[in-house]
Short mmCIF file of the C-alpha atoms (twelve columns), coordinates in Angstrom:
data_MODEL
# 
_entry.id   MODEL 
# 
loop_
_atom_site.group_PDB 
_atom_site.id 
_atom_site.type_symbol 
_atom_site.label_atom_id 
_atom_site.label_alt_id 
_atom_site.label_comp_id 
_atom_site.label_asym_id 
_atom_site.label_seq_id 
_atom_site.Cartn_x 
_atom_site.Cartn_y 
_atom_site.Cartn_z 
_atom_site.pdbx_PDB_model_num 
ATOM 1   C CA . MET A 1   -10.726 42.011 23.296  1 
ATOM 2   C CA . VAL A 2   -12.157 45.279 21.985  1 
ATOM 3   C CA . SER A 3   -14.944 46.646 24.173  1 
ATOM 4   C CA . ALA A 4   -18.325 47.719 22.835  1 
ATOM 5   C CA . GLY A 5   -17.610 51.256 24.005  1 
ATOM 6   C CA . LEU A 6   -14.379 51.380 22.014  1 
ATOM 7   C CA . LEU A 7   -16.162 50.061 18.933  1 
ATOM 8   C CA . LEU A 8   -18.626 52.919 19.233  1 
ATOM 9   C CA . LEU A 9   -15.786 55.424 19.523  1 
ATOM 10  C CA . LEU A 10  -14.194 53.924 16.428  1 
ATOM 11  C CA . GLY A 11  -17.496 54.211 14.560  1 
ATOM 12  C CA . LEU A 12  -17.859 50.445 14.084  1 
ATOM 13  C CA . PRO A 13  -21.175 48.610 14.469  1 
ATOM 14  C CA . VAL A 14  -21.528 46.446 17.581  1 
ATOM 15  C CA . ALA A 15  -24.520 44.505 16.246  1 
ATOM 16  C CA . ALA A 16  -26.371 44.063 13.019  1 
ATOM 17  C CA . HIS A 17  -30.050 44.965 13.081  1 
ATOM 18  C CA . GLU A 18  -32.204 42.470 11.257  1 
ATOM 19  C CA . PHE A 19  -35.757 43.157 10.121  1 
ATOM 20  C CA . TRP A 20  -38.405 40.442 10.032  1 
ATOM 21  C CA . VAL A 21  -42.152 39.916 10.230  1 
ATOM 22  C CA . THR A 22  -44.204 37.390 12.184  1 
ATOM 23  C CA . PRO A 23  -47.915 36.833 12.829  1 
ATOM 24  C CA . SER A 24  -49.250 37.206 16.368  1 
ATOM 25  C CA . ASP A 25  -50.086 33.471 16.120  1 
ATOM 26  C CA . TRP A 26  -48.634 31.002 13.639  1 
ATOM 27  C CA . VAL A 27  -51.887 29.042 13.346  1 
ATOM 28  C CA . VAL A 28  -55.280 30.777 13.526  1 
ATOM 29  C CA . GLN A 29  -58.861 29.854 12.837  1 
ATOM 30  C CA . PRO A 30  -60.644 31.006 9.666   1 
ATOM 31  C CA . GLY A 31  -62.300 34.370 10.185  1 
ATOM 32  C CA . ALA A 32  -60.266 35.178 13.298  1 
ATOM 33  C CA . ARG A 33  -58.504 38.446 14.030  1 
ATOM 34  C CA . ALA A 34  -54.722 38.574 14.358  1 
ATOM 35  C CA . MET A 35  -51.757 40.909 13.873  1 
ATOM 36  C CA . ILE A 36  -48.838 41.140 11.490  1 
ATOM 37  C CA . LEU A 37  -45.860 42.223 13.588  1 
ATOM 38  C CA . ALA A 38  -42.757 43.947 12.197  1 
ATOM 39  C CA . HIS A 39  -39.612 43.500 14.279  1 
ATOM 40  C CA . VAL A 40  -36.127 45.004 14.334  1 
ATOM 41  C CA . GLY A 41  -33.437 43.454 16.500  1 
ATOM 42  C CA . ASP A 42  -30.039 41.806 16.616  1 
ATOM 43  C CA . GLN A 43  -31.191 38.387 17.819  1 
ATOM 44  C CA . PHE A 44  -34.230 36.544 16.441  1 
ATOM 45  C CA . PRO A 45  -36.956 36.330 17.667  1 
ATOM 46  C CA . GLY A 46  -36.634 39.256 20.103  1 
ATOM 47  C CA . ALA A 47  -37.157 42.833 18.917  1 
ATOM 48  C CA . ASN A 48  -35.458 45.828 20.534  1 
ATOM 49  C CA . SER A 49  -35.930 48.712 18.080  1 
ATOM 50  C CA . PHE A 50  -39.295 50.143 17.081  1 
ATOM 51  C CA . THR A 51  -40.174 50.883 13.444  1 
ATOM 52  C CA . ALA A 52  -42.270 54.047 13.271  1 
ATOM 53  C CA . PRO A 53  -45.581 53.682 11.373  1 
ATOM 54  C CA . GLU A 54  -44.656 56.442 8.900   1 
ATOM 55  C CA . ARG A 55  -41.726 54.352 7.704   1 
ATOM 56  C CA . VAL A 56  -44.038 51.598 6.425   1 
ATOM 57  C CA . GLU A 57  -44.749 51.657 2.693   1 
ATOM 58  C CA . THR A 58  -46.992 48.597 2.358   1 
ATOM 59  C CA . VAL A 59  -48.607 45.859 4.417   1 
ATOM 60  C CA . ARG A 60  -50.260 42.999 2.514   1 
ATOM 61  C CA . LEU A 61  -51.983 39.743 3.329   1 
ATOM 62  C CA . VAL A 62  -51.820 37.237 0.467   1 
ATOM 63  C CA . GLY A 63  -53.886 34.065 0.561   1 
ATOM 64  C CA . PRO A 64  -55.073 31.245 -1.718  1 
ATOM 65  C CA . SER A 65  -57.616 33.493 -3.429  1 
ATOM 66  C CA . SER A 66  -56.923 37.014 -2.162  1 
ATOM 67  C CA . ASP A 67  -54.299 39.750 -2.024  1 
ATOM 68  C CA . THR A 68  -55.353 42.467 0.422   1 
ATOM 69  C CA . ARG A 69  -53.676 45.745 1.336   1 
ATOM 70  C CA . VAL A 70  -53.805 46.283 5.090   1 
ATOM 71  C CA . ALA A 71  -54.603 49.915 5.793   1 
ATOM 72  C CA . PRO A 72  -53.243 51.966 8.695   1 
ATOM 73  C CA . PRO A 73  -53.389 52.986 11.436  1 
ATOM 74  C CA . PHE A 74  -50.658 50.712 12.733  1 
ATOM 75  C CA . HIS A 75  -49.760 50.582 16.405  1 
ATOM 76  C CA . ARG A 76  -47.050 49.591 18.821  1 
ATOM 77  C CA . GLU A 77  -46.888 46.194 20.536  1 
ATOM 78  C CA . LYS A 78  -43.931 46.348 22.963  1 
ATOM 79  C CA . ASP A 79  -40.954 47.059 20.642  1 
ATOM 80  C CA . SER A 80  -42.710 45.886 17.467  1 
ATOM 81  C CA . LEU A 81  -45.005 47.551 14.949  1 
ATOM 82  C CA . ALA A 82  -48.406 45.863 14.602  1 
ATOM 83  C CA . ALA A 83  -50.983 45.830 11.816  1 
ATOM 84  C CA . ASP A 84  -54.399 44.398 12.686  1 
ATOM 85  C CA . ILE A 85  -55.777 41.871 10.195  1 
ATOM 86  C CA . GLN A 86  -59.012 39.989 9.691   1 
ATOM 87  C CA . LEU A 87  -58.337 36.485 8.398   1 
ATOM 88  C CA . PRO A 88  -60.577 35.254 5.575   1 
ATOM 89  C CA . ALA A 89  -62.800 32.209 5.976   1 
ATOM 90  C CA . VAL A 90  -60.799 30.370 3.290   1 
ATOM 91  C CA . PRO A 91  -58.311 27.935 4.904   1 
ATOM 92  C CA . GLY A 92  -54.706 27.603 3.844   1 
ATOM 93  C CA . PRO A 93  -51.350 29.316 4.268   1 
ATOM 94  C CA . TYR A 94  -51.285 33.116 4.142   1 
ATOM 95  C CA . ILE A 95  -48.357 35.441 3.509   1 
ATOM 96  C CA . GLY A 96  -47.931 38.628 5.510   1 
ATOM 97  C CA . VAL A 97  -45.797 41.230 3.736   1 
ATOM 98  C CA . VAL A 98  -44.278 44.420 5.121   1 
ATOM 99  C CA . ILE A 99  -42.210 46.817 3.001   1 
ATOM 100 C CA . VAL A 100 -40.275 49.596 4.719   1 
ATOM 101 C CA . LYS A 101 -39.588 52.800 2.791   1 
ATOM 102 C CA . PRO A 102 -36.045 53.639 1.661   1 
ATOM 103 C CA . ARG A 103 -33.812 55.529 4.059   1 
ATOM 104 C CA . VAL A 104 -30.382 57.051 3.441   1 
ATOM 105 C CA . GLY A 105 -27.474 57.036 5.855   1 
ATOM 106 C CA . GLN A 106 -23.882 58.236 5.721   1 
ATOM 107 C CA . LYS A 107 -21.360 55.520 6.549   1 
ATOM 108 C CA . SER A 108 -17.651 55.712 7.158   1 
ATOM 109 C CA . SER A 109 -15.465 53.429 5.090   1 
ATOM 110 C CA . ALA A 110 -14.855 51.221 8.144   1 
ATOM 111 C CA . ILE A 111 -18.573 50.809 8.883   1 
ATOM 112 C CA . PHE A 112 -19.412 50.081 5.248   1 
ATOM 113 C CA . GLN A 113 -16.578 47.557 4.914   1 
ATOM 114 C CA . SER A 114 -17.830 45.854 8.085   1 
ATOM 115 C CA . HIS A 115 -21.368 45.842 6.666   1 
ATOM 116 C CA . ILE A 116 -20.418 44.242 3.353   1 
ATOM 117 C CA . ALA A 117 -18.236 41.665 5.106   1 
ATOM 118 C CA . HIS A 118 -21.067 40.709 7.465   1 
ATOM 119 C CA . GLN A 119 -23.584 40.460 4.611   1 
ATOM 120 C CA . GLY A 120 -21.224 38.430 2.424   1 
ATOM 121 C CA . LEU A 121 -21.289 41.089 -0.311  1 
ATOM 122 C CA . ASP A 122 -18.076 39.933 -1.984  1 
ATOM 123 C CA . ASP A 123 -19.033 41.603 -5.264  1 
ATOM 124 C CA . VAL A 124 -19.306 44.991 -3.543  1 
ATOM 125 C CA . LYS A 125 -15.981 44.478 -1.799  1 
ATOM 126 C CA . ALA A 126 -14.282 43.548 -5.093  1 
ATOM 127 C CA . TYR A 127 -15.797 46.521 -6.919  1 
ATOM 128 C CA . ARG A 128 -14.664 48.999 -4.278  1 
ATOM 129 C CA . ALA A 129 -11.156 47.533 -4.312  1 
ATOM 130 C CA . ALA A 130 -10.949 47.664 -8.123  1 
ATOM 131 C CA . GLN A 131 -12.157 51.287 -8.169  1 
ATOM 132 C CA . GLY A 132 -9.867  52.389 -5.353  1 
ATOM 133 C CA . GLU A 133 -12.893 53.122 -3.128  1 
ATOM 134 C CA . THR A 134 -12.142 50.836 -0.184  1 
ATOM 135 C CA . GLY A 135 -11.252 53.763 2.059   1 
ATOM 136 C CA . THR A 136 -14.073 56.017 0.827   1 
ATOM 137 C CA . PRO A 137 -17.152 56.805 2.954   1 
ATOM 138 C CA . VAL A 138 -20.520 56.183 1.298   1 
ATOM 139 C CA . ARG A 139 -24.120 57.274 1.302   1 
ATOM 140 C CA . GLU A 140 -26.190 54.107 1.456   1 
ATOM 141 C CA . ARG A 141 -29.908 53.888 0.695   1 
ATOM 142 C CA . TYR A 142 -31.626 50.826 2.089   1 
ATOM 143 C CA . SER A 143 -35.112 49.348 2.144   1 
ATOM 144 C CA . ARG A 144 -36.616 46.225 3.700   1 
ATOM 145 C CA . TYR A 145 -38.888 43.544 2.234   1 
ATOM 146 C CA . ALA A 146 -40.165 41.018 4.753   1 
ATOM 147 C CA . LYS A 147 -42.536 38.073 4.389   1 
ATOM 148 C CA . THR A 148 -44.031 35.712 6.939   1 
ATOM 149 C CA . LEU A 149 -46.177 32.608 6.632   1 
ATOM 150 C CA . LEU A 150 -49.103 31.766 8.877   1 
ATOM 151 C CA . ARG A 151 -51.622 28.976 8.543   1 
ATOM 152 C CA . VAL A 152 -55.385 29.547 8.661   1 
ATOM 153 C CA . GLY A 153 -57.219 26.387 9.665   1 
ATOM 154 C CA . SER A 154 -56.020 23.172 8.015   1 
ATOM 155 C CA . GLY A 155 -55.564 22.145 4.410   1 
ATOM 156 C CA . GLY A 156 -56.215 24.612 1.618   1 
ATOM 157 C CA . ASP A 157 -54.414 25.587 -1.568  1 
ATOM 158 C CA . ASP A 158 -50.754 26.570 -1.135  1 
ATOM 159 C CA . ALA A 159 -49.720 27.260 -4.755  1 
ATOM 160 C CA . HIS A 160 -49.359 31.008 -4.059  1 
ATOM 161 C CA . VAL A 161 -46.670 30.337 -1.434  1 
ATOM 162 C CA . THR A 162 -44.187 29.262 -4.115  1 
ATOM 163 C CA . ARG A 163 -44.960 32.151 -6.489  1 
ATOM 164 C CA . PRO A 164 -43.115 35.498 -6.428  1 
ATOM 165 C CA . LEU A 165 -45.138 38.424 -5.119  1 
ATOM 166 C CA . GLY A 166 -43.386 41.011 -7.277  1 
ATOM 167 C CA . LEU A 167 -41.272 42.512 -4.490  1 
ATOM 168 C CA . LYS A 168 -38.029 44.304 -5.305  1 
ATOM 169 C CA . ILE A 169 -36.212 41.494 -3.511  1 
ATOM 170 C CA . GLU A 170 -37.763 38.364 -2.032  1 
ATOM 171 C CA . LEU A 171 -37.117 34.873 -0.796  1 
ATOM 172 C CA . VAL A 172 -39.526 32.458 -2.467  1 
ATOM 173 C CA . PRO A 173 -39.814 28.932 -1.013  1 
ATOM 174 C CA . LEU A 174 -40.107 26.160 -3.601  1 
ATOM 175 C CA . THR A 175 -42.385 24.198 -1.235  1 
ATOM 176 C CA . ASP A 176 -44.751 25.396 1.483   1 
ATOM 177 C CA . PRO A 177 -42.682 25.480 4.720   1 
ATOM 178 C CA . THR A 178 -45.816 25.296 6.895   1 
ATOM 179 C CA . ALA A 179 -46.496 21.819 5.505   1 
ATOM 180 C CA . LEU A 180 -43.003 20.421 6.144   1 
ATOM 181 C CA . ARG A 181 -41.860 18.135 8.938   1 
ATOM 182 C CA . VAL A 182 -38.791 18.395 11.161  1 
ATOM 183 C CA . GLY A 183 -35.714 17.225 9.270   1 
ATOM 184 C CA . SER A 184 -37.055 18.316 5.873   1 
ATOM 185 C CA . ARG A 185 -34.970 20.170 3.332   1 
ATOM 186 C CA . LEU A 186 -36.311 23.567 2.300   1 
ATOM 187 C CA . ARG A 187 -35.157 24.995 -1.011  1 
ATOM 188 C CA . LEU A 188 -35.706 28.675 -1.787  1 
ATOM 189 C CA . ARG A 189 -35.060 31.171 -4.570  1 
ATOM 190 C CA . LEU A 190 -33.686 34.648 -3.974  1 
ATOM 191 C CA . LEU A 191 -34.997 37.095 -6.582  1 
ATOM 192 C CA . LEU A 192 -33.897 40.676 -7.215  1 
ATOM 193 C CA . ASP A 193 -36.100 42.564 -9.682  1 
ATOM 194 C CA . GLY A 194 -37.699 39.213 -10.464 1 
ATOM 195 C CA . GLN A 195 -34.393 37.665 -11.555 1 
ATOM 196 C CA . PRO A 196 -32.317 34.996 -9.769  1 
ATOM 197 C CA . ALA A 197 -29.678 36.518 -7.477  1 
ATOM 198 C CA . SER A 198 -26.669 34.238 -7.723  1 
ATOM 199 C CA . ASN A 199 -23.774 33.898 -5.253  1 
ATOM 200 C CA . ALA A 200 -25.751 35.690 -2.536  1 
ATOM 201 C CA . LEU A 201 -25.122 34.803 1.083   1 
ATOM 202 C CA . VAL A 202 -28.314 33.545 2.757   1 
ATOM 203 C CA . GLY A 203 -28.600 32.882 6.481   1 
ATOM 204 C CA . ALA A 204 -31.115 30.790 8.409   1 
ATOM 205 C CA . VAL A 205 -31.685 30.643 12.144  1 
ATOM 206 C CA . HIS A 206 -34.086 28.856 14.479  1 
ATOM 207 C CA . ALA A 207 -35.613 30.783 17.374  1 
ATOM 208 C CA . SER A 208 -33.816 28.571 19.906  1 
ATOM 209 C CA . ALA A 209 -30.346 29.172 18.488  1 
ATOM 210 C CA . ASN A 210 -29.708 32.241 20.670  1 
ATOM 211 C CA . ALA A 211 -27.361 33.506 17.956  1 
ATOM 212 C CA . LYS A 212 -26.744 36.934 16.525  1 
ATOM 213 C CA . PRO A 213 -26.624 37.215 12.705  1 
ATOM 214 C CA . GLU A 214 -22.838 37.189 12.479  1 
ATOM 215 C CA . ALA A 215 -22.836 33.821 14.260  1 
ATOM 216 C CA . TRP A 216 -25.851 32.177 12.645  1 
ATOM 217 C CA . PRO A 217 -25.357 28.408 12.470  1 
ATOM 218 C CA . LEU A 218 -26.734 28.017 8.928   1 
ATOM 219 C CA . THR A 219 -25.421 29.988 5.954   1 
ATOM 220 C CA . SER A 220 -25.099 29.138 2.285   1 
ATOM 221 C CA . ARG A 221 -24.719 30.871 -1.071  1 
ATOM 222 C CA . THR A 222 -27.239 30.782 -3.877  1 
ATOM 223 C CA . ASP A 223 -26.432 28.918 -7.067  1 
ATOM 224 C CA . ALA A 224 -26.734 30.223 -10.642 1 
ATOM 225 C CA . GLN A 225 -30.529 29.882 -10.424 1 
ATOM 226 C CA . GLY A 226 -30.633 31.914 -7.211  1 
ATOM 227 C CA . GLN A 227 -31.490 28.793 -5.207  1 
ATOM 228 C CA . VAL A 228 -30.293 27.730 -1.779  1 
ATOM 229 C CA . GLU A 229 -31.222 24.874 0.559   1 
ATOM 230 C CA . PHE A 230 -31.396 24.384 4.325   1 
ATOM 231 C CA . VAL A 231 -32.239 21.416 6.537   1 
ATOM 232 C CA . LEU A 232 -34.928 22.353 9.065   1 
ATOM 233 C CA . ALA A 233 -33.794 20.393 12.096  1 
ATOM 234 C CA . ASP A 234 -36.122 21.906 14.714  1 
ATOM 235 C CA . ALA A 235 -39.815 22.615 15.142  1 
ATOM 236 C CA . GLY A 236 -40.884 26.175 15.820  1 
ATOM 237 C CA . PRO A 237 -40.066 29.596 14.318  1 
ATOM 238 C CA . TRP A 238 -37.415 30.046 11.628  1 
ATOM 239 C CA . LEU A 239 -35.982 33.169 10.000  1 
ATOM 240 C CA . ILE A 240 -34.199 33.241 6.630   1 
ATOM 241 C CA . ARG A 241 -32.650 36.428 5.264   1 
ATOM 242 C CA . SER A 242 -30.310 37.922 2.661   1 
ATOM 243 C CA . VAL A 243 -29.071 41.319 1.451   1 
ATOM 244 C CA . ARG A 244 -28.028 42.561 -1.983  1 
ATOM 245 C CA . SER A 245 -26.384 45.922 -2.795  1 
ATOM 246 C CA . VAL A 246 -26.291 47.822 -6.102  1 
ATOM 247 C CA . ARG A 247 -23.941 50.668 -7.114  1 
ATOM 248 C CA . ARG A 248 -25.603 54.005 -7.831  1 
ATOM 249 C CA . ALA A 249 -23.980 56.959 -9.578  1 
ATOM 250 C CA . GLY A 250 -24.941 60.484 -10.522 1 
ATOM 251 C CA . GLU A 251 -27.965 60.653 -8.250  1 
ATOM 252 C CA . THR A 252 -29.174 63.926 -6.794  1 
ATOM 253 C CA . GLY A 253 -31.721 64.894 -4.185  1 
ATOM 254 C CA . GLU A 254 -32.482 63.931 -0.621  1 
ATOM 255 C CA . LEU A 255 -32.417 60.177 -1.302  1 
ATOM 256 C CA . ALA A 256 -29.294 60.233 -3.501  1 
ATOM 257 C CA . ALA A 257 -26.876 57.435 -2.676  1 
ATOM 258 C CA . ASP A 258 -23.669 55.714 -3.751  1 
ATOM 259 C CA . TRP A 259 -24.978 52.243 -2.921  1 
ATOM 260 C CA . GLU A 260 -28.474 50.871 -2.509  1 
ATOM 261 C CA . SER A 261 -29.107 47.843 -0.282  1 
ATOM 262 C CA . TYR A 262 -32.185 45.636 -0.357  1 
ATOM 263 C CA . TRP A 263 -32.992 43.391 2.618   1 
ATOM 264 C CA . ALA A 264 -35.129 40.272 2.210   1 
ATOM 265 C CA . SER A 265 -36.461 38.026 4.963   1 
ATOM 266 C CA . LEU A 266 -38.888 35.131 5.320   1 
ATOM 267 C CA . SER A 267 -40.181 33.725 8.593   1 
ATOM 268 C CA . PHE A 268 -42.365 30.705 9.274   1 
ATOM 269 C CA . SER A 269 -42.995 28.104 11.949  1 
ATOM 270 C CA . LEU A 270 -42.338 24.419 11.482  1 
ATOM 271 C CA . VAL A 271 -45.182 22.942 13.470  1 
ATOM 272 C CA . ARG A 272 -44.464 19.213 13.357  1 
# 
């Protein structure tokens, strides 16, 4: 068995860092105060890497009849970034959104090949092989787009939950997950630039699974309509995520990259 120390010496990743968002409470009363929490870690739901406030591009709270930008300052809650929110008096499900600004990193060929294998990016792997780039290091630009669902009071309109929010990449549930029961099937669409992302690997994990992303118990690929389905077998918090990468060429400047990766996640709690 290869040790973690040797993996570091070889320049290979020992764990994948996921990014997700949760509310401070999954169910809150109308008009109450709460927090939207942004987490980075290698095992949901625990966070172990802090996202600095200056890296945040946007925080939004979207409800049945409102779409509000949450203004800084943001603050630290243990290893997570927190945005304070005031919940409206209108009951229903609300969507917390956090977008993290693009960042560029240099990756060796081994690290990038490990990344695309872990994320199921078969199209990237095939492209690099066809272009003779498998052994070539890359500059990768990546950004994160996370959504979470919380419920304010009971009842309320949930039509907005199944509508795209116009994010670069997003997972859009076809039914409101906060209204589902244990054992239900949840179908989602993965959209990139508002269009269905087909043949994308999507992973789902329950908070009790105690599994790192590479060993998540539930994975599936989107169909031609960008849709995928999971059976929600347990009550409590769930995380669903996916990554897509796009080839870039001829870019210049500080953020220039060979590949650009977009991370999407959706969290919610199945309460019954």
